Amino acid sequence: MEHKTANPSIECTVSSCAYHCSDRQYCSLDAIKVGCQESNVGSCDCTECASFRLGDHGTCCK
């Protein structure tokens, strides 16, 4: 696996993401896009990381 540089401004616990820094709980992207699952957002549960890309180094969220 290639070495990724952790971005301390973006914490992440989704180890299945291709951008996740496996040795730390951070994202390696410079920025992320936050998206909505529904057109009328009324809670945090309706949002998602729209920058997520499935990687090959894990399958779970912590």
PDB file of C-alpha atoms in Angstrom:
ATOM      1  CA  MET A   1       0.000   0.000   0.000  1.00  0.00           C
ATOM      2  CA  GLU A   2       1.223   3.477  -0.785  1.00  0.00           C
ATOM      3  CA  HIS A   3       2.126   5.874   2.005  1.00  0.00           C
ATOM      4  CA  LYS A   4      -0.543   8.512   2.630  1.00  0.00           C
ATOM      5  CA  THR A   5      -0.014  11.788   4.471  1.00  0.00           C
ATOM      6  CA  ALA A   6      -2.575  12.366   7.204  1.00  0.00           C
ATOM      7  CA  ASN A   7      -4.498  15.639   7.095  1.00  0.00           C
ATOM      8  CA  PRO A   8      -4.932  16.594  10.776  1.00  0.00           C
ATOM      9  CA  SER A   9      -7.853  18.841   9.824  1.00  0.00           C
ATOM     10  CA  ILE A  10      -9.988  15.869   8.699  1.00  0.00           C
ATOM     11  CA  GLU A  11     -10.505  13.151  11.307  1.00  0.00           C
ATOM     12  CA  CYS A  12     -11.830   9.855   9.957  1.00  0.00           C
ATOM     13  CA  THR A  13     -12.586   6.444  11.455  1.00  0.00           C
ATOM     14  CA  VAL A  14     -13.781   4.752   8.244  1.00  0.00           C
ATOM     15  CA  SER A  15     -10.954   2.321   7.586  1.00  0.00           C
ATOM     16  CA  SER A  16     -12.608   0.972   4.419  1.00  0.00           C
ATOM     17  CA  CYS A  17     -12.127   4.311   2.613  1.00  0.00           C
ATOM     18  CA  ALA A  18      -9.286   4.448   0.081  1.00  0.00           C
ATOM     19  CA  TYR A  19      -8.231   7.831   1.506  1.00  0.00           C
ATOM     20  CA  HIS A  20      -8.043   6.671   5.149  1.00  0.00           C
ATOM     21  CA  CYS A  21      -4.580   6.788   6.763  1.00  0.00           C
ATOM     22  CA  SER A  22      -4.318   3.292   8.171  1.00  0.00           C
ATOM     23  CA  ASP A  23      -1.783   4.196  10.848  1.00  0.00           C
ATOM     24  CA  ARG A  24      -3.798   7.201  12.103  1.00  0.00           C
ATOM     25  CA  GLN A  25      -7.480   8.159  12.287  1.00  0.00           C
ATOM     26  CA  TYR A  26      -7.281  10.853   9.591  1.00  0.00           C
ATOM     27  CA  CYS A  27      -8.122  11.362   5.936  1.00  0.00           C
ATOM     28  CA  SER A  28      -5.334  11.872   3.407  1.00  0.00           C
ATOM     29  CA  LEU A  29      -7.298  14.242   1.149  1.00  0.00           C
ATOM     30  CA  ASP A  30      -6.683  18.000   1.187  1.00  0.00           C
ATOM     31  CA  ALA A  31     -10.437  18.577   1.409  1.00  0.00           C
ATOM     32  CA  ILE A  32     -13.637  16.519   1.422  1.00  0.00           C
ATOM     33  CA  LYS A  33     -17.120  17.110   0.078  1.00  0.00           C
ATOM     34  CA  VAL A  34     -20.044  16.607   2.458  1.00  0.00           C
ATOM     35  CA  GLY A  35     -23.243  15.476   0.784  1.00  0.00           C
ATOM     36  CA  CYS A  36     -26.851  14.788   1.735  1.00  0.00           C
ATOM     37  CA  GLN A  37     -28.779  11.534   1.635  1.00  0.00           C
ATOM     38  CA  GLU A  38     -32.102  13.404   1.518  1.00  0.00           C
ATOM     39  CA  SER A  39     -33.199  16.710   0.001  1.00  0.00           C
ATOM     40  CA  ASN A  40     -34.446  18.089   3.345  1.00  0.00           C
ATOM     41  CA  VAL A  41     -31.677  17.717   5.940  1.00  0.00           C
ATOM     42  CA  GLY A  42     -32.973  17.756   9.499  1.00  0.00           C
ATOM     43  CA  SER A  43     -30.201  15.922  11.332  1.00  0.00           C
ATOM     44  CA  CYS A  44     -26.555  14.894  11.092  1.00  0.00           C
ATOM     45  CA  ASP A  45     -27.659  11.354  10.202  1.00  0.00           C
ATOM     46  CA  CYS A  46     -28.786  12.649   6.798  1.00  0.00           C
ATOM     47  CA  THR A  47     -25.287  13.763   5.768  1.00  0.00           C
ATOM     48  CA  GLU A  48     -22.399  11.751   4.346  1.00  0.00           C
ATOM     49  CA  CYS A  49     -18.833  12.095   3.130  1.00  0.00           C
ATOM     50  CA  ALA A  50     -19.346  12.421  -0.619  1.00  0.00           C
ATOM     51  CA  SER A  51     -15.575  12.020  -1.154  1.00  0.00           C
ATOM     52  CA  PHE A  52     -15.640   8.411   0.128  1.00  0.00           C
ATOM     53  CA  ARG A  53     -14.100   5.795  -2.161  1.00  0.00           C
ATOM     54  CA  LEU A  54     -14.023   2.119  -1.211  1.00  0.00           C
ATOM     55  CA  GLY A  55     -10.476   0.915  -0.659  1.00  0.00           C
ATOM     56  CA  ASP A  56      -8.986  -2.525  -0.182  1.00  0.00           C
ATOM     57  CA  HIS A  57      -7.680  -2.254   3.375  1.00  0.00           C
ATOM     58  CA  GLY A  58     -10.696  -2.751   5.618  1.00  0.00           C
ATOM     59  CA  THR A  59     -14.448  -3.111   5.677  1.00  0.00           C
ATOM     60  CA  CYS A  60     -15.673  -1.544   8.893  1.00  0.00           C
ATOM     61  CA  CYS A  61     -16.481   1.780  10.504  1.00  0.00           C
ATOM     62  CA  LYS A  62     -15.342   2.350  14.055  1.00  0.00           C
TER      63      LYS A  62
END
